[in-house]
XYZ file of C-alpha atoms in Angstrom:
512
model
C 145.277 113.208 128.835
C 146.687 109.671 128.988
C 144.865 108.809 125.758
C 146.313 111.874 124.002
C 149.804 110.911 125.146
C 149.341 107.382 123.823
C 148.185 108.784 120.480
C 151.303 110.942 120.249
C 153.532 107.994 121.119
C 151.835 105.871 118.457
C 152.412 108.505 115.766
C 156.032 109.021 116.875
C 156.585 105.273 116.681
C 155.060 105.235 113.206
C 157.352 108.072 112.103
C 160.397 106.274 113.504
C 159.504 103.195 111.481
C 158.958 105.160 108.267
C 162.288 106.922 108.707
C 164.121 103.685 109.482
C 162.632 101.850 106.492
C 163.400 104.773 104.191
C 166.957 105.139 105.485
C 167.766 101.421 105.306
C 166.389 101.057 101.773
C 166.929 104.200 99.653
C 165.123 102.545 96.722
C 161.969 101.607 98.623
C 158.668 102.994 97.299
C 155.957 103.345 99.956
C 152.547 102.252 98.705
C 150.087 102.108 101.617
C 150.157 105.567 103.192
C 146.672 107.012 102.639
C 145.271 105.091 105.602
C 147.911 106.709 107.802
C 146.900 110.161 106.547
C 143.238 109.402 107.332
C 144.037 107.855 110.706
C 142.126 109.607 113.471
C 145.288 109.876 115.587
C 147.160 111.564 112.739
C 144.375 114.104 112.297
C 144.256 114.726 116.053
C 147.981 115.378 116.116
C 147.694 117.611 113.037
C 144.983 119.627 114.778
C 147.103 119.948 117.907
C 149.935 121.425 115.857
C 147.555 123.812 114.087
C 145.847 124.958 117.264
C 149.154 125.958 118.867
C 150.031 128.090 115.846
C 148.921 131.722 115.634
C 147.993 131.133 112.010
C 145.001 129.059 113.150
C 143.298 132.340 114.014
C 143.582 133.486 110.375
C 140.681 132.293 108.195
C 140.867 131.266 104.554
C 138.316 132.126 101.897
C 135.583 130.275 103.855
C 135.983 132.561 106.871
C 136.478 129.630 109.281
C 139.124 129.878 111.998
C 140.024 127.803 115.036
C 137.688 129.447 117.538
C 134.674 128.985 115.283
C 135.456 125.256 115.048
C 135.864 124.926 118.816
C 132.633 126.794 119.612
C 130.297 125.065 117.153
C 128.183 122.021 118.185
C 130.320 118.907 118.251
C 133.485 120.991 118.404
C 136.827 119.748 117.154
C 135.968 116.048 117.370
C 133.076 116.384 114.926
C 135.177 118.548 112.597
C 137.933 115.915 112.474
C 135.378 113.170 111.832
C 133.913 115.160 108.936
C 137.348 115.707 107.365
C 138.229 112.047 107.832
C 135.001 110.933 106.157
C 135.601 113.283 103.205
C 139.094 111.870 102.740
C 137.995 108.250 102.943
C 135.002 108.736 100.626
C 137.074 110.616 98.048
C 134.868 113.737 98.169
C 137.532 116.006 99.679
C 138.736 118.797 97.383
C 141.105 121.618 98.394
C 139.629 125.095 98.156
C 141.416 128.078 96.578
C 143.887 129.871 98.834
C 143.368 133.492 99.802
C 146.265 135.582 98.517
C 147.833 138.156 100.794
C 150.682 140.427 99.716
C 153.512 140.951 102.218
C 155.940 143.878 101.777
C 159.512 142.797 101.120
C 161.846 144.268 103.763
C 164.165 146.878 102.348
C 162.338 146.958 98.997
C 159.625 149.636 99.032
C 156.842 148.893 96.589
C 157.787 145.214 96.270
C 155.556 142.503 97.714
C 155.753 138.747 98.241
C 152.526 136.783 97.635
C 151.428 134.597 100.527
C 148.632 132.073 100.131
C 146.344 131.432 103.105
C 144.586 128.033 102.779
C 141.382 127.222 104.614
C 141.700 125.639 108.042
C 140.471 122.309 106.671
C 143.118 122.336 103.936
C 145.810 123.222 106.463
C 144.713 120.283 108.584
C 144.993 117.823 105.684
C 148.341 119.287 104.620
C 149.632 118.875 108.168
C 148.497 115.236 108.212
C 150.283 114.680 104.888
C 153.418 116.286 106.258
C 153.367 114.080 109.369
C 153.364 110.958 107.171
C 155.639 112.052 104.314
C 158.330 114.011 106.155
C 160.106 111.015 107.800
C 160.309 109.236 104.435
C 161.979 112.101 102.569
C 164.014 113.275 105.560
C 166.122 110.137 105.194
C 167.051 111.255 101.651
C 167.907 114.879 102.411
C 171.604 115.742 102.503
C 173.321 116.917 105.714
C 174.227 120.221 104.001
C 170.540 121.115 103.498
C 169.229 123.161 106.435
C 166.035 124.934 105.361
C 162.682 123.924 106.899
C 164.020 120.740 108.432
C 163.382 119.562 111.973
C 166.106 120.410 114.458
C 167.993 122.628 111.969
C 168.207 126.385 111.639
C 169.814 129.183 109.675
C 172.571 129.293 112.278
C 173.487 125.681 111.528
C 173.929 126.632 107.860
C 176.075 129.632 108.820
C 178.166 127.480 111.173
C 178.744 125.032 108.309
C 180.006 127.898 106.134
C 182.383 128.978 108.898
C 183.606 125.410 109.300
C 184.448 125.098 105.592
C 186.261 128.460 105.606
C 188.320 127.829 108.733
C 192.071 127.178 108.431
C 193.452 123.668 108.803
C 196.768 122.355 110.094
C 198.118 122.737 106.564
C 197.235 126.424 106.271
C 194.256 128.573 105.262
C 191.053 127.120 103.863
C 191.217 125.747 100.323
C 188.047 127.675 99.397
C 188.954 130.506 97.037
C 185.591 131.670 95.707
C 181.925 131.633 96.687
C 179.077 131.263 94.187
C 176.015 132.947 95.694
C 173.117 131.133 94.038
C 169.901 132.918 93.109
C 167.022 131.113 91.356
C 164.489 133.296 89.579
C 161.162 133.055 91.412
C 161.963 129.586 92.688
C 158.728 128.807 94.557
C 156.543 130.438 91.891
C 158.115 128.524 89.001
C 158.388 124.976 90.335
C 157.257 122.639 87.563
C 154.492 120.361 88.839
C 155.420 117.476 86.534
C 159.086 117.513 87.572
C 158.139 117.753 91.251
C 155.663 114.883 91.075
C 158.224 112.709 89.282
C 160.585 113.171 92.216
C 157.802 112.495 94.727
C 156.953 109.243 92.894
C 160.474 107.973 93.511
C 159.385 107.335 97.085
C 155.581 107.449 97.103
C 153.550 104.878 95.185
C 150.180 105.424 96.877
C 147.963 106.890 94.123
C 145.530 108.493 96.560
C 148.359 110.346 98.293
C 149.799 111.433 94.953
C 146.411 112.720 93.798
C 146.047 114.638 97.068
C 149.450 116.318 96.648
C 148.670 117.223 93.048
C 145.297 118.625 94.100
C 147.037 121.021 96.485
C 149.446 122.080 93.752
C 146.556 122.770 91.368
C 144.341 124.516 93.944
C 143.230 127.942 92.779
C 144.392 131.304 94.122
C 141.779 133.868 95.119
C 143.086 137.356 94.322
C 141.003 140.522 93.882
C 137.767 138.562 93.760
C 138.750 136.147 90.993
C 140.218 132.640 91.069
C 143.145 131.621 88.892
C 144.616 128.146 88.664
C 148.438 127.989 88.657
C 150.310 125.854 86.157
C 153.559 126.021 88.164
C 154.765 126.776 91.657
C 153.973 125.519 95.142
C 151.306 127.234 97.269
C 153.336 129.670 99.395
C 151.902 129.659 102.887
C 150.881 126.033 102.564
C 152.161 123.760 105.312
C 153.416 121.139 102.879
C 155.090 123.626 100.496
C 158.542 123.731 102.209
C 158.723 119.924 102.185
C 157.828 119.763 98.483
C 160.409 122.458 97.674
C 163.108 120.511 99.535
C 162.166 117.340 97.649
C 162.704 119.138 94.351
C 165.822 121.115 95.289
C 167.607 118.016 96.574
C 168.626 117.741 92.914
C 171.169 120.487 93.689
C 172.908 118.301 96.276
C 172.790 115.381 93.867
C 174.815 117.388 91.352
C 177.600 117.829 93.925
C 177.322 114.444 95.604
C 181.017 113.708 94.986
C 182.109 116.578 97.262
C 178.977 117.144 99.365
C 178.292 114.338 101.873
C 175.293 112.198 100.842
C 172.766 111.183 103.450
C 173.678 107.483 103.502
C 177.456 107.595 103.933
C 179.932 108.990 106.474
C 180.955 112.572 105.728
C 184.647 111.650 105.964
C 184.410 109.983 102.555
C 183.406 113.175 100.758
C 186.113 115.034 102.689
C 188.708 112.581 101.387
C 187.372 112.869 97.834
C 187.706 116.660 97.984
C 191.255 116.366 99.304
C 192.159 113.859 96.586
C 190.779 116.045 93.795
C 192.638 119.097 95.103
C 195.897 117.161 95.170
C 195.238 116.174 91.552
C 194.759 119.840 90.632
C 191.025 119.511 90.014
C 188.469 122.032 91.334
C 185.977 120.958 93.985
C 182.543 122.383 94.806
C 180.821 122.177 98.189
C 177.126 123.082 98.426
C 175.406 124.564 101.499
C 171.692 125.212 101.052
C 168.869 126.743 103.057
C 165.673 126.250 101.011
C 166.311 128.152 97.754
C 169.230 130.166 99.193
C 172.488 128.342 98.558
C 176.232 128.817 98.386
C 178.775 126.841 96.390
C 182.229 126.932 97.974
C 184.799 126.646 95.178
C 188.283 125.287 95.676
C 189.799 126.371 92.395
C 190.341 129.378 90.146
C 187.872 132.097 89.247
C 187.668 130.559 85.771
C 186.527 127.314 87.407
C 183.865 129.229 89.330
C 182.636 131.026 86.206
C 182.450 127.758 84.265
C 180.522 126.079 87.077
C 178.075 128.976 87.246
C 177.190 128.482 83.571
C 177.071 124.697 83.960
C 174.757 125.006 86.965
C 172.453 127.301 85.013
C 172.163 124.680 82.273
C 171.681 121.895 84.833
C 168.800 123.726 86.535
C 167.163 124.404 83.179
C 167.447 120.807 81.965
C 166.770 118.981 85.237
C 164.324 121.149 87.184
C 163.118 123.621 84.526
C 164.219 126.502 86.742
C 166.265 129.546 85.771
C 169.418 130.644 87.555
C 169.620 134.435 87.685
C 173.041 135.006 86.098
C 172.931 138.687 87.070
C 172.248 138.081 90.771
C 174.386 134.936 91.104
C 177.633 136.588 92.177
C 181.103 135.077 92.444
C 182.912 136.479 95.472
C 186.241 135.972 97.187
C 185.763 135.123 100.897
C 188.030 138.047 101.865
C 185.628 140.455 100.175
C 182.683 139.175 102.192
C 179.229 138.033 101.129
C 175.689 138.074 102.520
C 173.961 134.860 103.523
C 170.789 134.362 105.557
C 170.810 137.881 106.942
C 174.461 137.878 108.060
C 177.576 139.325 106.478
C 180.239 136.606 106.234
C 183.802 137.825 105.785
C 187.196 136.140 106.215
C 189.429 138.170 108.526
C 192.521 137.493 110.672
C 191.722 135.895 113.991
C 192.479 137.979 117.078
C 193.792 134.827 118.745
C 196.454 133.640 116.287
C 196.185 135.860 113.198
C 194.958 133.013 110.962
C 192.166 133.908 108.503
C 188.772 132.775 109.849
C 185.195 133.387 108.752
C 183.411 135.891 110.957
C 179.727 136.699 111.047
C 178.883 140.391 111.052
C 175.591 142.246 111.297
C 175.069 143.948 107.904
C 174.684 147.718 108.036
C 171.592 147.432 105.886
C 169.925 145.189 108.481
C 170.756 147.686 111.237
C 169.168 150.473 109.230
C 166.087 148.375 108.478
C 165.691 147.703 112.192
C 165.951 151.395 113.040
C 163.428 152.247 110.340
C 161.040 149.628 111.694
C 161.333 150.946 115.248
C 161.018 154.532 114.019
C 157.732 153.606 112.391
C 156.442 152.167 115.662
C 157.571 155.172 117.716
C 156.295 157.748 115.222
C 152.647 156.743 115.414
C 150.133 159.043 117.188
C 150.843 159.018 120.908
C 147.713 160.499 122.440
C 145.457 157.460 122.513
C 148.052 154.691 122.484
C 149.021 153.284 125.916
C 152.737 153.232 126.666
C 152.667 149.590 127.768
C 151.162 148.589 124.394
C 154.006 150.298 122.511
C 156.665 148.734 124.745
C 155.134 145.296 124.361
C 155.257 145.638 120.573
C 158.842 146.941 120.653
C 159.845 144.088 122.981
C 158.643 141.595 120.394
C 160.926 143.159 117.769
C 163.885 143.483 120.137
C 163.645 139.896 121.370
C 163.492 138.356 117.903
C 166.251 140.541 116.464
C 168.536 140.013 119.456
C 168.093 136.233 119.450
C 168.971 136.036 115.754
C 172.048 138.273 115.748
C 173.524 137.436 119.158
C 176.021 135.111 117.429
C 177.612 137.858 115.302
C 181.150 139.101 115.896
C 180.923 142.530 117.498
C 177.255 142.018 118.371
C 177.710 143.373 121.907
C 179.027 146.669 120.536
C 176.156 147.031 118.080
C 173.623 146.046 120.732
C 174.944 148.743 123.079
C 174.543 151.371 120.339
C 170.994 150.190 119.643
C 170.118 150.312 123.354
C 171.238 153.930 123.625
C 169.377 154.831 120.435
C 166.174 153.072 121.520
C 166.311 154.747 124.955
C 166.214 158.132 123.242
C 163.433 157.101 120.818
C 161.187 155.965 123.673
C 162.032 159.102 125.693
C 160.994 161.354 122.801
C 157.803 159.336 122.298
C 156.887 159.684 125.982
C 157.574 163.434 125.944
C 155.241 163.799 122.945
C 152.607 161.788 124.781
C 152.866 163.959 127.908
C 153.379 167.453 126.572
C 155.069 169.821 129.020
C 156.308 167.070 131.363
C 159.744 167.618 132.873
C 162.552 165.150 132.445
C 162.554 164.464 136.194
C 158.844 163.593 136.237
C 159.221 161.497 133.103
C 161.981 159.381 134.656
C 160.106 159.134 137.949
C 157.023 157.824 136.167
C 158.516 155.531 133.523
C 162.145 154.740 134.383
C 162.864 151.273 135.769
C 166.138 150.318 137.461
C 167.359 146.864 136.431
C 170.766 147.005 138.163
C 172.492 149.700 140.224
C 173.992 151.124 137.026
C 171.453 150.140 134.379
C 168.065 151.688 133.670
C 165.299 151.100 131.154
C 161.770 152.284 130.479
C 158.630 150.618 131.718
C 154.869 151.110 131.920
C 152.527 149.118 134.107
C 153.736 145.511 134.149
C 155.726 145.881 130.898
C 159.452 146.655 131.002
C 161.315 147.622 127.842
C 163.793 144.916 126.883
C 167.346 145.755 125.891
C 169.248 144.328 122.931
C 172.231 143.555 125.152
C 170.056 141.703 127.662
C 171.184 138.071 127.797
C 174.580 138.773 126.252
C 176.136 137.337 123.119
C 177.650 133.949 122.365
C 179.204 131.773 119.664
C 176.979 129.287 117.874
C 178.588 125.897 118.151
C 178.796 123.805 114.984
C 176.848 120.598 115.588
C 178.488 118.453 112.934
C 177.133 116.766 109.851
C 174.585 114.688 111.768
C 171.912 116.654 113.588
C 169.045 114.969 115.380
C 165.613 115.292 113.818
C 163.901 113.250 116.525
C 163.824 110.085 114.443
C 167.522 109.425 113.808
C 168.755 109.679 117.407
C 168.786 105.935 118.006
C 169.211 104.801 114.398
C 172.238 106.940 113.565
C 173.598 107.422 117.078
C 172.834 111.130 116.880
C 172.027 113.087 120.003
C 171.476 116.759 120.526
C 172.716 119.450 122.876
C 170.567 120.321 125.907
C 170.687 123.998 124.841
C 169.347 123.123 121.381
C 166.042 121.366 122.148
C 163.887 120.018 119.339
C 160.167 120.753 119.202
C 158.262 117.629 118.211
C 154.570 118.199 117.505
C 154.311 121.079 119.947
C 156.265 119.305 122.709
C 159.863 120.152 123.573
C 162.189 117.169 123.767
C 165.650 117.525 125.259
C 168.580 115.160 125.535
C 172.264 114.983 126.286
C 175.137 114.980 123.845
C 176.935 111.644 124.021
C 180.601 111.767 123.095
């Protein structure tokens, strides 16, 4: 145990150094990284992260999953030694990923392809990510929130609210929102353009060849293997990092008004204020992976012109296509959808000033009801009640935790609780035909408080949407701790927003 802890501390120290060197010298190209990827401690840490993930139980095309590795002679240690030897000898080659189609929510008949790499390939990708992420994290802009350590969709939404809030001089200067939509972003990423951006920071040829090998790995679909000429392997551990490396070009286009990573955010704020005083439009980008908003301080004509200019920029710089039909231009008062929420500017109940409020979209409420209806419409005879309630609890917990920050969430949660109570009651009555309501409540009803009841079976109690209450997500500023910048940049994080580092939860106090 002590040895494992020392290994983790050594890797964390290595990541701190890589981040510090990258942050202090934005032009530095790192040349000797392959030995770090092959380091036994890096592979051990990569395995620890994989083994705590449910995906480790899903095999790739070779049929190997975590339990098979653990139960074979030599176990995990021998497996890691074999992978390390393949990497060092140059005989390692990624295998094709197994394609799995996932239904798109709310779009019947539409599917999203998901690639499932082999466990060995996932291990190597995780080791690559451990080494490369600190280097590129120092270059990512504070307004980029997708698939970055310590950041979430709620941070991106809080940033939108912050930009739309009124100031001492009156309402927000933002007049229009450009809702960006890139056609098949992950499927159409140009490998040459991506590798050119990776080479800005990485000079180790072995690491570059390894990344390119993952990009070129085949896709097994319907018994045949095809080799992609574009796109990142969706489902691959390193894919989100590679996508962020490429899409940082979006922030670079708006670097005058969007705070760069190496300067205080107050400077970009002053530049925006100066341009507005001069009568020039300003554009502020907020991005979560390939979902992004451009907040326009200017006329609708300015927004329309920027939409066309952005389309040309994406085509020339990244060889990606902006969907002009789906990229809408919206006034904040009309509301827009972003990351599953409905954002609309409405008068504040406190002082009547226009503020951005997060609402739960009606479409999301209907999708949730449809999903729960599907679960509670399945055959009841052979299915235990506790199994159903455990599955419903999983849905309720995740949905509640995501939407508990919405305005009016408590009212919607109360409606959902009443609706779900009736759905479970009808399911139980179908399961026990002829049972009276009194016997049903006596057998399955559970009293949480003197005035509040829920259903339960065995040791499982049905969770309520309103359980735990609602709250306001606090904006955490432009600098958010990623675990490496806490000492370097003087960034600390809230105790209620812990950061998971390599499967361990690290907490700290906010220093004012």
